[in-house]
Amino acid sequence: MRFPAWPHKLKTSSTSLQRPRLFLLAGAGLLLLGMLIGIYLFFPAEALRQRIIQEVGMRTGMDVQIGQVALYPLLTLDANRIKLGITGLPQPLEIEQLSIAPQWSTLLSGDPGMQLQGRVMFGTITAGLQKGGAISASANGLRFELPMQKPIPFSIMGTLSEASLNSSTRLGPETETGLSLRLADVSILGLEILKADSPGLSLGEITLDLDGQGRALRISALNAKGGDLEVDGNGTLQIGRTAATSRIRLVLQVRPGPNADPNISSLLQLAGEPGPDGRYPLQLIGTLANPILKPGG
């Protein structure tokens, strides 16, 4: 007795069903690829550049300039020649290049975020920003020169060799903040009266550690070494809406460095008598916009 060759027919039928599925998948893939190519080829860069300038200006009040904007694969937005006119800074902050991309690991969570990488002031900045406001950032090798006009014209220059920040863009009562700064080769130019052989006052290496909750922060350590002055201090910082409403209180212990100019030692004597360890107590108090340095008690 002969039976029909059912297995062979079933196998042929299964193969014939798989082929349309493969064609559908291939067609969908080609369609998606075509859409992505179209987005990159016809991306409205100029319109987006103008929109970013408008939105940032409206939300922050800053004067914003952007050179070019481009979109690259994996939804990376790239901008260059950015200038930010920030209130309180004597000159615009210039960003050579900035890249913004999604944090893919957070896209399916309830708090998606984005990753930023930039070149600024000859150094690099990396930051992660979540929709809920959480921010983590680090910086390396930023060279700066900040001109000041009060109380007399001078400028501060140096290198921000290392920095890290963990906080939130929304400083609520429960927000925890941690900030660490390491600066190198810091000097103040324009104070010729303090040093006979140099126009600059060297502050060497500076370390700042700050932490706290909400708008009330604690300056746990402020140290300067390797320059004309050796400084140790701590204090508090109350963050306001602006620099004029933010208040600082620092208790400092200052003494001349090993190779300090005699003029600096004479200037410190105006602060009163030094302690047993040769350090002079000072206080820095007031607002961030107008701090006052005075002898400590």
mmCIF file of C-alpha atoms in Angstrom:
data_model
loop_
_atom_site.group_PDB
_atom_site.id
_atom_site.type_symbol
_atom_site.label_atom_id
_atom_site.label_comp_id
_atom_site.label_asym_id
_atom_site.label_seq_id
_atom_site.Cartn_x
_atom_site.Cartn_y
_atom_site.Cartn_z
ATOM 1 C CA MET A 1 0.000 0.000 0.000
ATOM 2 C CA ARG A 2 1.400 3.412 -1.028
ATOM 3 C CA PHE A 3 0.988 6.622 1.002
ATOM 4 C CA PRO A 4 1.143 10.177 -0.424
ATOM 5 C CA ALA A 5 4.381 12.035 0.096
ATOM 6 C CA TRP A 6 2.913 14.449 2.648
ATOM 7 C CA PRO A 7 6.202 15.427 4.397
ATOM 8 C CA HIS A 8 7.647 16.608 1.091
ATOM 9 C CA LYS A 9 4.581 18.671 0.301
ATOM 10 C CA LEU A 10 4.519 20.198 3.809
ATOM 11 C CA LYS A 11 8.175 21.168 3.506
ATOM 12 C CA THR A 12 7.570 22.817 0.132
ATOM 13 C CA SER A 13 4.554 24.701 1.507
ATOM 14 C CA SER A 14 6.524 25.933 4.565
ATOM 15 C CA THR A 15 9.347 27.194 2.340
ATOM 16 C CA SER A 16 6.914 29.016 0.081
ATOM 17 C CA LEU A 17 5.387 30.771 3.153
ATOM 18 C CA GLN A 18 8.786 31.881 4.477
ATOM 19 C CA ARG A 19 9.794 33.581 1.243
ATOM 20 C CA PRO A 20 7.080 36.307 1.372
ATOM 21 C CA ARG A 21 8.004 37.010 4.989
ATOM 22 C CA LEU A 22 11.645 37.459 4.044
ATOM 23 C CA PHE A 23 10.651 39.796 1.232
ATOM 24 C CA LEU A 24 8.459 41.795 3.633
ATOM 25 C CA LEU A 25 11.262 42.095 6.193
ATOM 26 C CA ALA A 26 13.760 43.093 3.514
ATOM 27 C CA GLY A 27 11.310 45.661 2.150
ATOM 28 C CA ALA A 28 10.687 47.112 5.613
ATOM 29 C CA GLY A 29 14.428 47.323 6.247
ATOM 30 C CA LEU A 30 15.026 49.098 2.939
ATOM 31 C CA LEU A 31 12.162 51.485 3.660
ATOM 32 C CA LEU A 32 13.592 52.327 7.102
ATOM 33 C CA LEU A 33 17.058 52.783 5.611
ATOM 34 C CA GLY A 34 15.641 55.083 2.963
ATOM 35 C CA MET A 35 13.828 57.149 5.571
ATOM 36 C CA LEU A 36 17.014 57.558 7.617
ATOM 37 C CA ILE A 37 18.995 58.550 4.540
ATOM 38 C CA GLY A 38 16.297 61.063 3.669
ATOM 39 C CA ILE A 39 16.408 62.546 7.153
ATOM 40 C CA TYR A 40 20.175 62.992 7.022
ATOM 41 C CA LEU A 41 20.170 64.343 3.449
ATOM 42 C CA PHE A 42 17.286 66.765 3.906
ATOM 43 C CA PHE A 43 17.704 67.587 7.609
ATOM 44 C CA PRO A 44 16.569 71.232 8.161
ATOM 45 C CA ALA A 45 19.795 72.301 9.891
ATOM 46 C CA GLU A 46 19.321 76.035 9.483
ATOM 47 C CA ALA A 47 15.754 75.962 10.805
ATOM 48 C CA LEU A 48 16.869 73.937 13.823
ATOM 49 C CA ARG A 49 19.787 76.312 14.461
ATOM 50 C CA GLN A 50 17.445 79.282 14.558
ATOM 51 C CA ARG A 51 14.982 77.398 16.781
ATOM 52 C CA ILE A 52 17.704 76.493 19.297
ATOM 53 C CA ILE A 53 18.907 80.101 19.443
ATOM 54 C CA GLN A 54 15.349 81.305 19.999
ATOM 55 C CA GLU A 55 14.452 78.717 22.657
ATOM 56 C CA VAL A 56 17.667 79.115 24.677
ATOM 57 C CA GLY A 57 17.385 82.894 24.538
ATOM 58 C CA MET A 58 13.742 82.841 25.704
ATOM 59 C CA ARG A 59 14.319 80.348 28.517
ATOM 60 C CA THR A 60 17.605 81.702 29.893
ATOM 61 C CA GLY A 61 17.880 85.288 28.690
ATOM 62 C CA MET A 62 21.330 84.544 27.242
ATOM 63 C CA ASP A 63 22.615 85.931 23.972
ATOM 64 C CA VAL A 64 23.318 82.814 21.871
ATOM 65 C CA GLN A 65 25.332 82.417 18.673
ATOM 66 C CA ILE A 66 25.797 79.104 16.816
ATOM 67 C CA GLY A 67 27.974 78.538 13.766
ATOM 68 C CA GLN A 68 26.655 75.318 12.198
ATOM 69 C CA VAL A 69 24.318 72.460 13.154
ATOM 70 C CA ALA A 70 24.412 68.941 11.675
ATOM 71 C CA LEU A 71 22.750 65.582 12.342
ATOM 72 C CA TYR A 72 24.847 62.408 12.264
ATOM 73 C CA PRO A 73 23.956 58.708 12.487
ATOM 74 C CA LEU A 74 22.435 57.359 15.698
ATOM 75 C CA LEU A 75 20.655 60.708 16.226
ATOM 76 C CA THR A 76 23.761 62.639 17.243
ATOM 77 C CA LEU A 77 23.296 66.393 16.935
ATOM 78 C CA ASP A 78 26.519 68.327 16.404
ATOM 79 C CA ALA A 79 26.999 72.108 16.717
ATOM 80 C CA ASN A 80 30.124 74.259 16.586
ATOM 81 C CA ARG A 81 31.317 77.811 17.186
ATOM 82 C CA ILE A 82 28.844 78.443 19.999
ATOM 83 C CA LYS A 83 28.949 81.658 22.016
ATOM 84 C CA LEU A 84 26.889 82.136 25.175
ATOM 85 C CA GLY A 85 26.542 85.616 26.638
ATOM 86 C CA ILE A 86 26.009 84.818 30.339
ATOM 87 C CA THR A 87 25.095 87.546 32.793
ATOM 88 C CA GLY A 88 27.902 88.106 35.283
ATOM 89 C CA LEU A 89 30.680 86.904 33.001
ATOM 90 C CA PRO A 90 32.879 89.653 31.527
ATOM 91 C CA GLN A 91 32.959 87.944 28.116
ATOM 92 C CA PRO A 92 30.915 85.286 26.237
ATOM 93 C CA LEU A 93 31.586 81.618 26.912
ATOM 94 C CA GLU A 94 32.876 80.058 23.691
ATOM 95 C CA ILE A 95 32.251 76.378 22.920
ATOM 96 C CA GLU A 96 34.271 75.056 19.994
ATOM 97 C CA GLN A 97 32.162 71.943 19.421
ATOM 98 C CA LEU A 98 29.172 70.304 21.136
ATOM 99 C CA SER A 99 27.602 66.884 20.478
ATOM 100 C CA ILE A 100 24.226 65.807 21.888
ATOM 101 C CA ALA A 101 22.978 62.215 21.700
ATOM 102 C CA PRO A 102 20.312 60.120 23.469
ATOM 103 C CA GLN A 103 21.276 57.979 26.432
ATOM 104 C CA TRP A 104 20.054 54.791 24.800
ATOM 105 C CA SER A 105 20.022 52.826 28.053
ATOM 106 C CA THR A 106 17.409 55.225 29.501
ATOM 107 C CA LEU A 107 15.033 55.565 26.537
ATOM 108 C CA LEU A 108 12.685 52.809 27.727
ATOM 109 C CA SER A 109 12.706 54.032 31.327
ATOM 110 C CA GLY A 110 10.432 56.638 32.857
ATOM 111 C CA ASP A 111 13.306 59.141 32.977
ATOM 112 C CA PRO A 112 15.055 59.284 29.584
ATOM 113 C CA GLY A 113 18.202 61.339 29.229
ATOM 114 C CA MET A 114 20.767 62.713 26.845
ATOM 115 C CA GLN A 115 24.555 62.761 26.714
ATOM 116 C CA LEU A 116 26.586 65.882 25.952
ATOM 117 C CA GLN A 117 30.237 66.116 24.939
ATOM 118 C CA GLY A 118 32.010 69.340 24.148
ATOM 119 C CA ARG A 119 35.325 71.046 23.532
ATOM 120 C CA VAL A 120 35.617 74.329 25.366
ATOM 121 C CA MET A 121 38.532 76.487 26.540
ATOM 122 C CA PHE A 122 41.041 73.961 25.122
ATOM 123 C CA GLY A 123 39.583 71.210 27.322
ATOM 124 C CA THR A 124 36.705 68.714 27.329
ATOM 125 C CA ILE A 125 33.340 68.551 29.069
ATOM 126 C CA THR A 126 31.071 65.503 29.381
ATOM 127 C CA ALA A 127 27.594 65.622 30.905
ATOM 128 C CA GLY A 128 24.514 63.461 31.297
ATOM 129 C CA LEU A 129 21.114 65.107 31.754
ATOM 130 C CA GLN A 130 17.900 63.298 32.675
ATOM 131 C CA LYS A 131 14.347 64.439 31.949
ATOM 132 C CA GLY A 132 13.712 64.612 35.704
ATOM 133 C CA GLY A 133 16.535 67.136 36.107
ATOM 134 C CA ALA A 134 19.387 64.950 37.403
ATOM 135 C CA ILE A 135 22.744 66.016 36.008
ATOM 136 C CA SER A 136 26.226 64.534 36.227
ATOM 137 C CA ALA A 137 29.157 66.273 34.588
ATOM 138 C CA SER A 138 32.931 66.200 34.422
ATOM 139 C CA ALA A 139 35.564 68.465 32.885
ATOM 140 C CA ASN A 140 39.281 68.220 32.182
ATOM 141 C CA GLY A 141 41.980 70.606 31.021
ATOM 142 C CA LEU A 142 39.978 73.839 30.736
ATOM 143 C CA ARG A 143 42.239 76.874 30.503
ATOM 144 C CA PHE A 144 40.641 80.104 31.638
ATOM 145 C CA GLU A 145 41.351 83.810 31.954
ATOM 146 C CA LEU A 146 38.727 85.903 33.724
ATOM 147 C CA PRO A 147 39.124 89.682 33.582
ATOM 148 C CA MET A 148 37.738 91.575 36.595
ATOM 149 C CA GLN A 149 37.074 95.280 37.089
ATOM 150 C CA LYS A 150 36.290 95.537 40.819
ATOM 151 C CA PRO A 151 37.689 96.658 43.179
ATOM 152 C CA ILE A 152 40.582 97.286 40.748
ATOM 153 C CA PRO A 153 41.221 95.909 37.255
ATOM 154 C CA PHE A 154 42.906 92.492 37.337
ATOM 155 C CA SER A 155 42.502 89.045 35.795
ATOM 156 C CA ILE A 156 42.534 85.485 37.108
ATOM 157 C CA MET A 157 44.039 82.752 34.951
ATOM 158 C CA GLY A 158 44.841 79.072 35.303
ATOM 159 C CA THR A 159 43.702 75.581 34.318
ATOM 160 C CA LEU A 160 40.697 73.632 35.572
ATOM 161 C CA SER A 161 42.537 70.320 35.520
ATOM 162 C CA GLU A 162 39.667 68.223 36.888
ATOM 163 C CA ALA A 163 36.042 68.805 37.906
ATOM 164 C CA SER A 164 33.001 66.692 38.721
ATOM 165 C CA LEU A 165 29.403 67.631 39.495
ATOM 166 C CA ASN A 166 26.396 65.594 40.594
ATOM 167 C CA SER A 167 23.230 67.583 41.171
ATOM 168 C CA SER A 168 19.947 68.581 39.523
ATOM 169 C CA THR A 169 18.729 71.445 37.410
ATOM 170 C CA ARG A 170 15.890 71.763 39.919
ATOM 171 C CA LEU A 171 17.266 72.483 43.378
ATOM 172 C CA GLY A 172 14.421 71.168 45.506
ATOM 173 C CA PRO A 173 14.654 70.595 49.266
ATOM 174 C CA GLU A 174 15.690 66.958 48.734
ATOM 175 C CA THR A 175 18.210 67.591 45.954
ATOM 176 C CA GLU A 176 21.704 66.400 46.832
ATOM 177 C CA THR A 177 24.677 68.193 45.295
ATOM 178 C CA GLY A 178 28.342 67.261 45.141
ATOM 179 C CA LEU A 179 30.998 69.406 43.476
ATOM 180 C CA SER A 180 34.751 68.861 43.298
ATOM 181 C CA LEU A 181 37.238 71.184 41.566
ATOM 182 C CA ARG A 182 40.985 70.883 41.037
ATOM 183 C CA LEU A 183 42.758 73.904 39.563
ATOM 184 C CA ALA A 184 46.421 74.274 38.613
ATOM 185 C CA ASP A 185 48.789 77.166 37.852
ATOM 186 C CA VAL A 186 46.324 79.736 39.158
ATOM 187 C CA SER A 187 47.582 83.313 39.232
ATOM 188 C CA ILE A 188 46.198 86.820 39.542
ATOM 189 C CA LEU A 189 47.601 89.303 37.038
ATOM 190 C CA GLY A 190 47.572 93.066 37.422
ATOM 191 C CA LEU A 191 48.661 93.291 41.072
ATOM 192 C CA GLU A 192 52.140 94.674 40.480
ATOM 193 C CA ILE A 193 52.088 96.411 43.837
ATOM 194 C CA LEU A 194 52.222 93.053 45.627
ATOM 195 C CA LYS A 195 55.350 91.680 43.954
ATOM 196 C CA ALA A 196 58.422 93.617 42.961
ATOM 197 C CA ASP A 197 59.690 91.168 40.327
ATOM 198 C CA SER A 198 56.433 89.948 38.767
ATOM 199 C CA PRO A 199 53.053 91.361 37.726
ATOM 200 C CA GLY A 200 51.268 88.249 39.003
ATOM 201 C CA LEU A 201 50.303 86.767 42.335
ATOM 202 C CA SER A 202 50.670 82.992 42.196
ATOM 203 C CA LEU A 203 48.077 80.836 43.973
ATOM 204 C CA GLY A 204 49.474 77.510 42.739
ATOM 205 C CA GLU A 205 47.104 74.557 43.043
ATOM 206 C CA ILE A 206 43.591 75.084 44.400
ATOM 207 C CA THR A 207 41.187 72.399 45.640
ATOM 208 C CA LEU A 208 37.486 72.954 46.337
ATOM 209 C CA ASP A 209 35.040 70.353 47.679
ATOM 210 C CA LEU A 210 31.404 71.260 48.167
ATOM 211 C CA ASP A 211 28.319 69.239 49.082
ATOM 212 C CA GLY A 212 24.867 69.716 50.525
ATOM 213 C CA GLN A 213 21.137 69.429 50.067
ATOM 214 C CA GLY A 214 18.715 71.834 48.442
ATOM 215 C CA ARG A 215 20.084 75.365 48.202
ATOM 216 C CA ALA A 216 22.119 75.135 51.418
ATOM 217 C CA LEU A 217 25.606 73.852 50.591
ATOM 218 C CA ARG A 218 28.686 73.224 52.705
ATOM 219 C CA ILE A 219 32.184 74.123 51.534
ATOM 220 C CA SER A 220 33.995 71.279 53.230
ATOM 221 C CA ALA A 221 37.455 72.159 51.914
ATOM 222 C CA LEU A 222 39.140 75.063 50.172
ATOM 223 C CA ASN A 223 42.918 74.761 49.880
ATOM 224 C CA ALA A 224 45.650 76.561 47.974
ATOM 225 C CA LYS A 225 49.295 75.483 47.979
ATOM 226 C CA GLY A 226 52.449 75.885 45.968
ATOM 227 C CA GLY A 227 52.074 79.627 45.417
ATOM 228 C CA ASP A 228 52.684 82.928 47.146
ATOM 229 C CA LEU A 229 49.910 82.137 49.639
ATOM 230 C CA GLU A 230 48.946 78.973 51.466
ATOM 231 C CA VAL A 231 45.230 78.844 52.232
ATOM 232 C CA ASP A 232 42.955 76.498 54.176
ATOM 233 C CA GLY A 233 39.286 77.179 54.635
ATOM 234 C CA ASN A 234 35.700 76.001 54.910
ATOM 235 C CA GLY A 235 32.279 77.582 55.051
ATOM 236 C CA THR A 236 28.779 77.675 53.605
ATOM 237 C CA LEU A 237 27.055 78.741 50.398
ATOM 238 C CA GLN A 238 23.371 79.603 50.141
ATOM 239 C CA ILE A 239 22.309 79.502 46.494
ATOM 240 C CA GLY A 240 19.825 82.152 45.418
ATOM 241 C CA ARG A 241 18.170 82.867 42.095
ATOM 242 C CA THR A 242 21.096 85.044 41.005
ATOM 243 C CA ALA A 243 24.672 85.783 42.093
ATOM 244 C CA ALA A 244 23.356 88.902 43.843
ATOM 245 C CA THR A 245 21.026 86.801 46.033
ATOM 246 C CA SER A 246 23.482 83.945 46.679
ATOM 247 C CA ARG A 247 25.404 84.311 49.924
ATOM 248 C CA ILE A 248 28.796 82.913 50.901
ATOM 249 C CA ARG A 249 30.606 82.662 54.214
ATOM 250 C CA LEU A 250 34.186 81.402 54.249
ATOM 251 C CA VAL A 251 36.520 81.086 57.222
ATOM 252 C CA LEU A 252 40.112 81.155 55.984
ATOM 253 C CA GLN A 253 43.562 80.576 57.426
ATOM 254 C CA VAL A 254 46.239 82.254 55.278
ATOM 255 C CA ARG A 255 50.012 82.521 55.494
ATOM 256 C CA PRO A 256 52.762 83.472 53.041
ATOM 257 C CA GLY A 257 54.246 80.698 50.926
ATOM 258 C CA PRO A 258 57.876 79.626 51.392
ATOM 259 C CA ASN A 259 59.069 81.893 48.564
ATOM 260 C CA ALA A 260 56.575 84.732 48.941
ATOM 261 C CA ASP A 261 57.590 88.328 48.259
ATOM 262 C CA PRO A 262 58.103 90.423 51.450
ATOM 263 C CA ASN A 263 55.351 92.768 50.248
ATOM 264 C CA ILE A 264 52.835 89.952 50.615
ATOM 265 C CA SER A 265 53.897 89.263 54.186
ATOM 266 C CA SER A 266 53.547 92.983 54.985
ATOM 267 C CA LEU A 267 50.068 93.052 53.439
ATOM 268 C CA LEU A 268 48.919 90.099 55.542
ATOM 269 C CA GLN A 269 50.027 91.908 58.693
ATOM 270 C CA LEU A 270 47.204 94.390 58.062
ATOM 271 C CA ALA A 271 44.820 91.552 58.925
ATOM 272 C CA GLY A 272 46.056 91.555 62.525
ATOM 273 C CA GLU A 273 48.192 89.191 64.526
ATOM 274 C CA PRO A 274 48.888 85.698 63.216
ATOM 275 C CA GLY A 275 48.100 82.618 65.239
ATOM 276 C CA PRO A 276 50.698 80.341 66.875
ATOM 277 C CA ASP A 277 51.144 78.506 63.566
ATOM 278 C CA GLY A 278 51.854 81.738 61.688
ATOM 279 C CA ARG A 279 48.525 81.780 59.850
ATOM 280 C CA TYR A 280 46.282 84.833 59.606
ATOM 281 C CA PRO A 281 42.524 84.354 60.112
ATOM 282 C CA LEU A 282 40.334 85.932 57.412
ATOM 283 C CA GLN A 283 36.678 85.847 56.443
ATOM 284 C CA LEU A 284 35.035 86.104 53.041
ATOM 285 C CA ILE A 285 31.368 87.025 53.444
ATOM 286 C CA GLY A 286 28.564 88.614 51.462
ATOM 287 C CA THR A 287 26.948 87.852 48.130
ATOM 288 C CA LEU A 288 28.660 86.127 45.229
ATOM 289 C CA ALA A 289 28.209 89.331 43.253
ATOM 290 C CA ASN A 290 29.913 91.447 45.935
ATOM 291 C CA PRO A 291 31.968 89.381 48.445
ATOM 292 C CA ILE A 292 33.904 91.162 51.197
ATOM 293 C CA LEU A 293 37.249 90.008 52.593
ATOM 294 C CA LYS A 294 37.923 91.075 56.160
ATOM 295 C CA PRO A 295 40.013 90.000 59.179
ATOM 296 C CA GLY A 296 38.700 86.997 61.044
ATOM 297 C CA GLY A 297 38.061 86.829 64.726
#
